[in-house]
PDB file of C-alpha atoms and ligand atoms in Angstrom:
ATOM      1  CA  MET A   1     -37.200 -55.332  98.526  1.00  0.00           C
ATOM      2  CA  ARG A   2     -37.749 -58.068  95.764  1.00  0.00           C
ATOM      3  CA  LEU A   3     -39.940 -60.748  96.717  1.00  0.00           C
ATOM      4  CA  ALA A   4     -40.771 -64.305  94.801  1.00  0.00           C
ATOM      5  CA  LEU A   5     -43.401 -66.411  95.242  1.00  0.00           C
ATOM      6  CA  ILE A   6     -43.295 -70.520  95.291  1.00  0.00           C
ATOM      7  CA  VAL A   7     -46.676 -71.787  95.354  1.00  0.00           C
ATOM      8  CA  PRO A   8     -46.297 -75.788  95.536  1.00  0.00           C
ATOM      9  CA  ALA A   9     -49.086 -77.513  93.760  1.00  0.00           C
ATOM     10  CA  ALA A  10     -47.293 -81.158  92.824  1.00  0.00           C
ATOM     11  CA  GLY A  11     -49.401 -83.050  94.998  1.00  0.00           C
ATOM     12  CA  SER A  12     -51.569 -85.534  93.721  1.00  0.00           C
ATOM     13  CA  GLY A  13     -54.481 -85.095  96.620  1.00  0.00           C
ATOM     14  CA  LYS A  14     -54.870 -88.567  97.414  1.00  0.00           C
ATOM     15  CA  ARG A  15     -57.371 -87.816 100.574  1.00  0.00           C
ATOM     16  CA  LEU A  16     -59.151 -85.512  98.278  1.00  0.00           C
ATOM     17  CA  GLY A  17     -59.900 -87.999  95.843  1.00  0.00           C
ATOM     18  CA  SER A  18     -60.423 -86.035  92.821  1.00  0.00           C
ATOM     19  CA  GLU A  19     -59.306 -87.305  89.230  1.00  0.00           C
ATOM     20  CA  ARG A  20     -57.694 -84.084  88.739  1.00  0.00           C
ATOM     21  CA  PRO A  21     -54.776 -82.697  90.576  1.00  0.00           C
ATOM     22  CA  LYS A  22     -56.100 -81.166  93.616  1.00  0.00           C
ATOM     23  CA  ALA A  23     -54.850 -77.572  93.087  1.00  0.00           C
ATOM     24  CA  LEU A  24     -56.928 -77.892  89.389  1.00  0.00           C
ATOM     25  CA  VAL A  25     -60.052 -78.928  91.240  1.00  0.00           C
ATOM     26  CA  ASP A  26     -62.827 -76.402  90.515  1.00  0.00           C
ATOM     27  CA  ILE A  27     -63.879 -73.670  93.283  1.00  0.00           C
ATOM     28  CA  GLU A  28     -66.835 -71.886  92.589  1.00  0.00           C
ATOM     29  CA  GLY A  29     -65.514 -72.228  88.679  1.00  0.00           C
ATOM     30  CA  VAL A  30     -62.190 -71.395  89.441  1.00  0.00           C
ATOM     31  CA  PRO A  31     -59.710 -73.428  89.901  1.00  0.00           C
ATOM     32  CA  MET A  32     -57.806 -73.556  92.906  1.00  0.00           C
ATOM     33  CA  VAL A  33     -54.572 -72.291  92.061  1.00  0.00           C
ATOM     34  CA  ARG A  34     -55.340 -69.565  90.619  1.00  0.00           C
ATOM     35  CA  ARG A  35     -58.094 -69.231  93.809  1.00  0.00           C
ATOM     36  CA  THR A  36     -54.928 -69.230  95.673  1.00  0.00           C
ATOM     37  CA  LEU A  37     -52.647 -66.917  93.139  1.00  0.00           C
ATOM     38  CA  SER A  38     -55.194 -64.409  93.400  1.00  0.00           C
ATOM     39  CA  ARG A  39     -54.462 -63.914  97.155  1.00  0.00           C
ATOM     40  CA  PHE A  40     -51.249 -62.750  96.019  1.00  0.00           C
ATOM     41  CA  ALA A  41     -52.734 -59.808  93.880  1.00  0.00           C
ATOM     42  CA  ALA A  42     -50.484 -56.513  93.428  1.00  0.00           C
ATOM     43  CA  LEU A  43     -48.395 -57.611  96.578  1.00  0.00           C
ATOM     44  CA  PRO A  44     -45.720 -54.937  96.916  1.00  0.00           C
ATOM     45  CA  GLY A  45     -42.040 -56.077  95.545  1.00  0.00           C
ATOM     46  CA  LEU A  46     -43.781 -59.211  94.182  1.00  0.00           C
ATOM     47  CA  VAL A  47     -41.493 -59.851  90.803  1.00  0.00           C
ATOM     48  CA  GLU A  48     -41.746 -63.426  90.112  1.00  0.00           C
ATOM     49  CA  THR A  49     -44.380 -66.181  90.869  1.00  0.00           C
ATOM     50  CA  LEU A  50     -43.378 -69.878  89.902  1.00  0.00           C
ATOM     51  CA  VAL A  51     -45.969 -72.934  90.843  1.00  0.00           C
ATOM     52  CA  VAL A  52     -44.626 -76.063  90.924  1.00  0.00           C
ATOM     53  CA  VAL A  53     -47.120 -78.908  89.746  1.00  0.00           C
ATOM     54  CA  PRO A  54     -46.994 -82.594  88.846  1.00  0.00           C
ATOM     55  CA  THR A  55     -44.768 -83.945  86.141  1.00  0.00           C
ATOM     56  CA  GLY A  56     -47.260 -84.308  82.762  1.00  0.00           C
ATOM     57  CA  ALA A  57     -49.319 -81.582  84.108  1.00  0.00           C
ATOM     58  CA  ILE A  58     -47.690 -78.183  82.880  1.00  0.00           C
ATOM     59  CA  PRO A  59     -50.127 -77.919  79.984  1.00  0.00           C
ATOM     60  CA  ASP A  60     -53.206 -78.070  82.390  1.00  0.00           C
ATOM     61  CA  PHE A  61     -51.170 -75.911  84.772  1.00  0.00           C
ATOM     62  CA  ASN A  62     -50.791 -73.179  82.147  1.00  0.00           C
ATOM     63  CA  ASP A  63     -54.151 -73.329  80.696  1.00  0.00           C
ATOM     64  CA  ALA A  64     -55.704 -72.909  84.456  1.00  0.00           C
ATOM     65  CA  LEU A  65     -53.118 -69.800  84.789  1.00  0.00           C
ATOM     66  CA  ALA A  66     -53.945 -68.190  80.962  1.00  0.00           C
ATOM     67  CA  ASP A  67     -54.691 -64.523  80.982  1.00  0.00           C
ATOM     68  CA  LEU A  68     -54.786 -63.806  84.800  1.00  0.00           C
ATOM     69  CA  ASP A  69     -56.652 -60.701  85.636  1.00  0.00           C
ATOM     70  CA  PHE A  70     -54.217 -59.342  88.549  1.00  0.00           C
ATOM     71  CA  ARG A  71     -50.225 -58.684  88.846  1.00  0.00           C
ATOM     72  CA  ILE A  72     -48.074 -61.507  90.470  1.00  0.00           C
ATOM     73  CA  GLY A  73     -45.012 -60.533  88.442  1.00  0.00           C
ATOM     74  CA  GLU A  74     -43.356 -63.187  86.021  1.00  0.00           C
ATOM     75  CA  VAL A  75     -45.477 -65.854  86.354  1.00  0.00           C
ATOM     76  CA  SER A  76     -43.949 -69.595  85.542  1.00  0.00           C
ATOM     77  CA  VAL A  77     -44.990 -72.900  85.812  1.00  0.00           C
ATOM     78  CA  VAL A  78     -42.399 -76.194  86.528  1.00  0.00           C
ATOM     79  CA  ALA A  79     -42.417 -79.563  87.309  1.00  0.00           C
ATOM     80  CA  GLY A  80     -42.223 -80.698  91.193  1.00  0.00           C
ATOM     81  CA  GLY A  81     -40.943 -83.876  92.677  1.00  0.00           C
ATOM     82  CA  ASP A  82     -42.248 -86.763  94.840  1.00  0.00           C
ATOM     83  CA  THR A  83     -42.077 -84.823  98.151  1.00  0.00           C
ATOM     84  CA  ARG A  84     -43.206 -81.670  98.890  1.00  0.00           C
ATOM     85  CA  GLN A  85     -39.621 -80.773 100.090  1.00  0.00           C
ATOM     86  CA  ALA A  86     -38.398 -81.726  96.805  1.00  0.00           C
ATOM     87  CA  SER A  87     -41.262 -79.416  94.899  1.00  0.00           C
ATOM     88  CA  VAL A  88     -39.907 -76.387  97.115  1.00  0.00           C
ATOM     89  CA  ARG A  89     -36.385 -77.070  96.223  1.00  0.00           C
ATOM     90  CA  LEU A  90     -37.246 -77.877  92.523  1.00  0.00           C
ATOM     91  CA  GLY A  91     -39.301 -74.216  92.606  1.00  0.00           C
ATOM     92  CA  LEU A  92     -36.135 -72.515  94.483  1.00  0.00           C
ATOM     93  CA  GLU A  93     -33.899 -73.964  91.490  1.00  0.00           C
ATOM     94  CA  GLY A  94     -36.100 -72.612  89.021  1.00  0.00           C
ATOM     95  CA  LEU A  95     -36.396 -68.833  90.334  1.00  0.00           C
ATOM     96  CA  GLN A  96     -35.242 -66.531  87.657  1.00  0.00           C
ATOM     97  CA  SER A  97     -35.367 -63.014  89.863  1.00  0.00           C
ATOM     98  CA  ASP A  98     -32.499 -63.691  92.390  1.00  0.00           C
ATOM     99  CA  PRO A  99     -35.186 -62.322  94.887  1.00  0.00           C
ATOM    100  CA  ASP A 100     -34.250 -60.692  98.475  1.00  0.00           C
ATOM    101  CA  LEU A 101     -37.101 -63.131 100.091  1.00  0.00           C
ATOM    102  CA  VAL A 102     -38.819 -65.921  99.007  1.00  0.00           C
ATOM    103  CA  CYS A 103     -42.298 -66.498  99.751  1.00  0.00           C
ATOM    104  CA  ILE A 104     -43.318 -70.355 100.032  1.00  0.00           C
ATOM    105  CA  HIS A 105     -47.416 -70.759 100.202  1.00  0.00           C
ATOM    106  CA  ASP A 106     -49.554 -73.997  99.155  1.00  0.00           C
ATOM    107  CA  ALA A 107     -51.782 -74.078  96.135  1.00  0.00           C
ATOM    108  CA  ALA A 108     -54.154 -76.329  98.822  1.00  0.00           C
ATOM    109  CA  ARG A 109     -54.546 -72.338 100.890  1.00  0.00           C
ATOM    110  CA  PRO A 110     -56.678 -70.706  98.530  1.00  0.00           C
ATOM    111  CA  LEU A 111     -58.421 -68.634 101.878  1.00  0.00           C
ATOM    112  CA  VAL A 112     -55.004 -66.925 103.019  1.00  0.00           C
ATOM    113  CA  SER A 113     -55.700 -63.327 103.312  1.00  0.00           C
ATOM    114  CA  LYS A 114     -53.655 -60.282 102.489  1.00  0.00           C
ATOM    115  CA  GLU A 115     -53.358 -59.695 106.043  1.00  0.00           C
ATOM    116  CA  THR A 116     -51.587 -62.886 107.005  1.00  0.00           C
ATOM    117  CA  ILE A 117     -49.370 -62.638 103.918  1.00  0.00           C
ATOM    118  CA  ARG A 118     -48.638 -59.111 104.523  1.00  0.00           C
ATOM    119  CA  ASP A 119     -47.687 -59.800 108.610  1.00  0.00           C
ATOM    120  CA  VAL A 120     -45.506 -62.889 107.532  1.00  0.00           C
ATOM    121  CA  ILE A 121     -43.682 -60.711 105.049  1.00  0.00           C
ATOM    122  CA  GLU A 122     -42.674 -58.144 107.442  1.00  0.00           C
ATOM    123  CA  ALA A 123     -41.649 -60.698 110.253  1.00  0.00           C
ATOM    124  CA  ALA A 124     -39.397 -62.233 107.748  1.00  0.00           C
ATOM    125  CA  ARG A 125     -37.752 -58.890 106.245  1.00  0.00           C
ATOM    126  CA  ALA A 126     -36.976 -58.284 110.218  1.00  0.00           C
ATOM    127  CA  ARG A 127     -35.744 -61.449 111.492  1.00  0.00           C
ATOM    128  CA  GLY A 128     -35.074 -63.501 108.135  1.00  0.00           C
ATOM    129  CA  ALA A 129     -37.423 -66.452 108.551  1.00  0.00           C
ATOM    130  CA  ALA A 130     -41.351 -66.218 109.600  1.00  0.00           C
ATOM    131  CA  THR A 131     -44.337 -68.545 109.477  1.00  0.00           C
ATOM    132  CA  ALA A 132     -48.061 -68.274 109.842  1.00  0.00           C
ATOM    133  CA  ALA A 133     -49.288 -70.120 112.503  1.00  0.00           C
ATOM    134  CA  MET A 134     -52.633 -71.009 114.451  1.00  0.00           C
ATOM    135  CA  ARG A 135     -53.119 -71.936 118.062  1.00  0.00           C
ATOM    136  CA  PRO A 136     -54.815 -74.959 118.532  1.00  0.00           C
ATOM    137  CA  VAL A 137     -58.528 -74.871 119.066  1.00  0.00           C
ATOM    138  CA  ASP A 138     -58.859 -78.258 120.459  1.00  0.00           C
ATOM    139  CA  SER A 139     -57.508 -79.124 124.270  1.00  0.00           C
ATOM    140  CA  ILE A 140     -54.722 -81.662 123.487  1.00  0.00           C
ATOM    141  CA  ARG A 141     -53.070 -84.732 125.196  1.00  0.00           C
ATOM    142  CA  GLU A 142     -50.138 -86.812 124.342  1.00  0.00           C
ATOM    143  CA  ASP A 143     -48.804 -90.122 124.461  1.00  0.00           C
ATOM    144  CA  LEU A 144     -46.516 -91.330 127.122  1.00  0.00           C
ATOM    145  CA  GLU A 145     -43.967 -94.638 127.212  1.00  0.00           C
ATOM    146  CA  THR A 146     -46.288 -95.976 129.770  1.00  0.00           C
ATOM    147  CA  GLY A 147     -49.270 -96.490 127.138  1.00  0.00           C
ATOM    148  CA  GLU A 148     -51.404 -94.004 128.785  1.00  0.00           C
ATOM    149  CA  THR A 149     -51.987 -89.985 127.578  1.00  0.00           C
ATOM    150  CA  ARG A 150     -51.469 -86.768 129.528  1.00  0.00           C
ATOM    151  CA  ALA A 151     -53.012 -82.922 129.111  1.00  0.00           C
ATOM    152  CA  VAL A 152     -50.931 -80.910 126.932  1.00  0.00           C
ATOM    153  CA  ASP A 153     -50.831 -77.200 127.673  1.00  0.00           C
ATOM    154  CA  ARG A 154     -52.177 -75.728 124.416  1.00  0.00           C
ATOM    155  CA  ALA A 155     -51.247 -72.283 124.963  1.00  0.00           C
ATOM    156  CA  ARG A 156     -47.703 -73.147 123.987  1.00  0.00           C
ATOM    157  CA  LEU A 157     -48.271 -75.007 120.774  1.00  0.00           C
ATOM    158  CA  TRP A 158     -48.841 -73.376 117.205  1.00  0.00           C
ATOM    159  CA  LEU A 159     -50.160 -75.681 114.248  1.00  0.00           C
ATOM    160  CA  VAL A 160     -47.721 -74.575 111.204  1.00  0.00           C
ATOM    161  CA  GLN A 161     -49.444 -73.105 108.121  1.00  0.00           C
ATOM    162  CA  THR A 162     -48.088 -71.101 105.015  1.00  0.00           C
ATOM    163  CA  PRO A 163     -47.647 -68.431 104.402  1.00  0.00           C
ATOM    164  CA  GLN A 164     -43.769 -68.955 105.126  1.00  0.00           C
ATOM    165  CA  VAL A 165     -41.320 -66.321 104.014  1.00  0.00           C
ATOM    166  CA  PHE A 166     -37.537 -66.801 104.490  1.00  0.00           C
ATOM    167  CA  ARG A 167     -34.529 -64.764 103.107  1.00  0.00           C
ATOM    168  CA  TYR A 168     -33.662 -66.566  99.502  1.00  0.00           C
ATOM    169  CA  ASP A 169     -29.918 -67.444 100.741  1.00  0.00           C
ATOM    170  CA  VAL A 170     -30.860 -69.016 103.864  1.00  0.00           C
ATOM    171  CA  ILE A 171     -33.371 -71.087 102.377  1.00  0.00           C
ATOM    172  CA  PHE A 172     -31.516 -71.792  99.214  1.00  0.00           C
ATOM    173  CA  LYS A 173     -28.885 -73.124 101.638  1.00  0.00           C
ATOM    174  CA  ALA A 174     -30.939 -74.740 103.698  1.00  0.00           C
ATOM    175  CA  HIS A 175     -32.306 -76.994 100.831  1.00  0.00           C
ATOM    176  CA  HIS A 176     -29.306 -77.774  99.152  1.00  0.00           C
ATOM    177  CA  THR A 177     -27.594 -78.888 102.256  1.00  0.00           C
ATOM    178  CA  ALA A 178     -30.578 -81.393 103.765  1.00  0.00           C
ATOM    179  CA  LYS A 179     -30.483 -82.702 100.016  1.00  0.00           C
ATOM    180  CA  ALA A 180     -26.901 -83.801 100.446  1.00  0.00           C
ATOM    181  CA  MET A 181     -27.542 -85.247 103.942  1.00  0.00           C
ATOM    182  CA  GLN A 182     -30.644 -86.772 102.914  1.00  0.00           C
ATOM    183  CA  GLN A 183     -32.532 -84.858 105.019  1.00  0.00           C
ATOM    184  CA  GLN A 184     -35.989 -84.564 105.384  1.00  0.00           C
ATOM    185  CA  ALA A 185     -38.140 -81.977 107.326  1.00  0.00           C
ATOM    186  CA  ALA A 186     -41.539 -81.389 108.001  1.00  0.00           C
ATOM    187  CA  ASP A 187     -41.419 -78.194 106.497  1.00  0.00           C
ATOM    188  CA  ASP A 188     -39.369 -75.126 105.484  1.00  0.00           C
ATOM    189  CA  THR A 189     -39.368 -73.686 109.163  1.00  0.00           C
ATOM    190  CA  ALA A 190     -37.944 -77.097 110.093  1.00  0.00           C
ATOM    191  CA  LEU A 191     -35.507 -77.017 107.453  1.00  0.00           C
ATOM    192  CA  VAL A 192     -34.177 -73.276 107.975  1.00  0.00           C
ATOM    193  CA  GLU A 193     -34.329 -74.327 111.626  1.00  0.00           C
ATOM    194  CA  SER A 194     -31.625 -77.161 111.688  1.00  0.00           C
ATOM    195  CA  ALA A 195     -29.507 -74.743 109.854  1.00  0.00           C
ATOM    196  CA  GLY A 196     -29.625 -72.113 112.685  1.00  0.00           C
ATOM    197  CA  GLN A 197     -32.055 -69.878 111.490  1.00  0.00           C
ATOM    198  CA  ALA A 198     -34.550 -68.642 113.745  1.00  0.00           C
ATOM    199  CA  VAL A 199     -38.385 -68.835 112.683  1.00  0.00           C
ATOM    200  CA  ASP A 200     -40.769 -65.806 113.918  1.00  0.00           C
ATOM    201  CA  VAL A 201     -44.532 -67.249 114.202  1.00  0.00           C
ATOM    202  CA  VAL A 202     -47.416 -65.259 113.394  1.00  0.00           C
ATOM    203  CA  GLU A 203     -50.540 -65.826 114.242  1.00  0.00           C
ATOM    204  CA  THR A 204     -52.934 -66.008 110.898  1.00  0.00           C
ATOM    205  CA  SER A 205     -55.725 -63.761 110.614  1.00  0.00           C
ATOM    206  CA  GLY A 206     -59.133 -65.293 109.006  1.00  0.00           C
ATOM    207  CA  PRO A 207     -59.539 -68.574 107.601  1.00  0.00           C
ATOM    208  CA  ASN A 208     -56.795 -70.569 106.221  1.00  0.00           C
ATOM    209  CA  VAL A 209     -58.084 -73.965 105.824  1.00  0.00           C
ATOM    210  CA  LYS A 210     -55.604 -76.436 103.727  1.00  0.00           C
ATOM    211  CA  VAL A 211     -58.006 -78.053 101.651  1.00  0.00           C
ATOM    212  CA  THR A 212     -57.392 -81.911 102.060  1.00  0.00           C
ATOM    213  CA  THR A 213     -60.686 -83.544 101.953  1.00  0.00           C
ATOM    214  CA  PRO A 214     -63.963 -83.064 100.252  1.00  0.00           C
ATOM    215  CA  GLU A 215     -65.239 -81.184 103.656  1.00  0.00           C
ATOM    216  CA  ASP A 216     -62.643 -78.928 103.513  1.00  0.00           C
ATOM    217  CA  LEU A 217     -63.252 -78.268 100.131  1.00  0.00           C
ATOM    218  CA  GLU A 218     -67.122 -77.628 100.420  1.00  0.00           C
ATOM    219  CA  LEU A 219     -65.746 -75.344 103.530  1.00  0.00           C
ATOM    220  CA  ALA A 220     -63.111 -73.618 100.865  1.00  0.00           C
ATOM    221  CA  ARG A 221     -66.472 -73.297  98.495  1.00  0.00           C
ATOM    222  CA  LEU A 222     -68.737 -71.673 101.130  1.00  0.00           C
ATOM    223  CA  VAL A 223     -65.976 -69.176 102.198  1.00  0.00           C
ATOM    224  CA  LEU A 224     -65.288 -67.770  98.974  1.00  0.00           C
ATOM    225  CA  ALA A 225     -68.464 -67.603  97.987  1.00  0.00           C
ATOM    226  CA  ARG A 226     -69.439 -65.644 100.754  1.00  0.00           C
ATOM    227  CA  GLU A 227     -66.675 -63.350 100.199  1.00  0.00           C
ATOM    228  CA  ALA A 228     -68.061 -62.873  96.534  1.00  0.00           C
ATOM    229  CA  LEU A 229     -71.355 -61.886  98.254  1.00  0.00           C
ATOM    230  CA  GLU A 230     -69.383 -59.414 100.428  1.00  0.00           C
ATOM    231  CA  HIS A 231     -67.910 -57.845  97.635  1.00  0.00           C
ATOM    232  CA  ARG A 232     -70.589 -57.202  95.224  1.00  0.00           C
TER     233      ARG A 232
HETATM  234  N1  LIG B   1     -46.696 -80.947  97.212  1.00  0.00           N
HETATM  235  C1  LIG B   1     -46.000 -80.812  96.062  1.00  0.00           C
HETATM  236  N2  LIG B   1     -45.486 -81.828  95.744  1.00  0.00           N
HETATM  237  C2  LIG B   1     -45.391 -82.769  96.249  1.00  0.00           C
HETATM  238  C3  LIG B   1     -46.355 -83.063  97.496  1.00  0.00           C
HETATM  239  C4  LIG B   1     -47.465 -81.701  97.656  1.00  0.00           C
HETATM  240  O1  LIG B   1     -45.676 -79.663  95.850  1.00  0.00           O
HETATM  241  N3  LIG B   1     -44.936 -83.823  95.972  1.00  0.00           N
HETATM  242  C5  LIG B   1     -47.681 -79.678  97.721  1.00  0.00           C
HETATM  243  C6  LIG B   1     -49.308 -79.730  97.437  1.00  0.00           C
HETATM  244  O2  LIG B   1     -49.375 -79.482  96.357  1.00  0.00           O
HETATM  245  C7  LIG B   1     -50.119 -78.929  98.308  1.00  0.00           C
HETATM  246  C8  LIG B   1     -49.267 -78.698  99.414  1.00  0.00           C
HETATM  247  O3  LIG B   1     -47.773 -79.680  98.977  1.00  0.00           O
HETATM  248  O4  LIG B   1     -50.271 -77.637  97.821  1.00  0.00           O
HETATM  249  C9  LIG B   1     -49.526 -79.675 101.005  1.00  0.00           C
HETATM  250  O5  LIG B   1     -49.817 -80.916 100.474  1.00  0.00           O
HETATM  251  P1  LIG B   1     -50.889 -81.607 100.814  1.00  0.00           P
HETATM  252  O6  LIG B   1     -51.946 -80.694 101.251  1.00  0.00           O
HETATM  253  O7  LIG B   1     -50.818 -82.993 101.590  1.00  0.00           O
HETATM  254  O8  LIG B   1     -51.508 -82.304  99.159  1.00  0.00           O
HETATM  255  P2  LIG B   1     -51.178 -83.480  98.186  1.00  0.00           P
HETATM  256  O9  LIG B   1     -49.800 -84.581  98.694  1.00  0.00           O
HETATM  257  O10 LIG B   1     -51.626 -83.079  97.224  1.00  0.00           O
HETATM  258  O11 LIG B   1     -52.586 -84.057  99.191  1.00  0.00           O
HETATM  259  P3  LIG B   1     -52.408 -85.979 100.062  1.00  0.00           P
HETATM  260  O12 LIG B   1     -51.606 -85.640 100.724  1.00  0.00           O
HETATM  261  O13 LIG B   1     -53.937 -85.953  99.918  1.00  0.00           O
HETATM  262  O14 LIG B   1     -52.196 -86.757  98.499  1.00  0.00           O
HETATM  263 MG1  LIG B   2     -49.638 -84.739 100.778  1.00  0.00          MG
END
């Protein structure tokens, strides 16, 4: 089984409010994107890693990813697009390795566990498409047409995260159809689903925050500092 990893990192990080692209922000002395990639170190079958970055930031990302001390296959950096969907498509077009499976994981989730990565890959290998997801912890209400709200059973809901893993042919075709039809989807699972591919949901193990706000960044720093202590 040949696996390629695409890491969308082409967002600007507006909500974080940093001057640099979000994925280059330091977490405990290491750029976020480098921390995210290290979670995939020595993953069986991983032949290629492609990082999709803001236009103009390719040299900065090459610097941030120089001299990796872990194995994630051939690493390359390509320019992304205006939306995450466009960035993923450009990533798919940039792959060199003709993989069986593609794992898509946001640079903004540097805490993802090896267990989650492994479980999602296993599920996609068996069924063609899978995503990490979590049950909501808060109770949930929804808007009604009347202007009132009503309780929703949160036990039936999933918060969709990355990693998401797909058969390469399935995700490639879904993105090209979406581009041709000018279809925008919430994420890659929604894209393949509208192309007829069922998506398996795997419950995330461990913290997997998407660093969005300064508070999220603080949380990521705390978790990674604690991990560093545990591994000493
Ligand atoms: N992303 C991307 N290309 C885009 C937009 C987003 O590759 N045009 C990536 C981001 O770099 C991030 C992931 O998609 O790793 C999830 O997006 P998000 O967390 O929203 O990051 P940003 O778009 O950078 O943040 P913001 O929405 O606050 O600007
Ligand atoms: Mg965004």
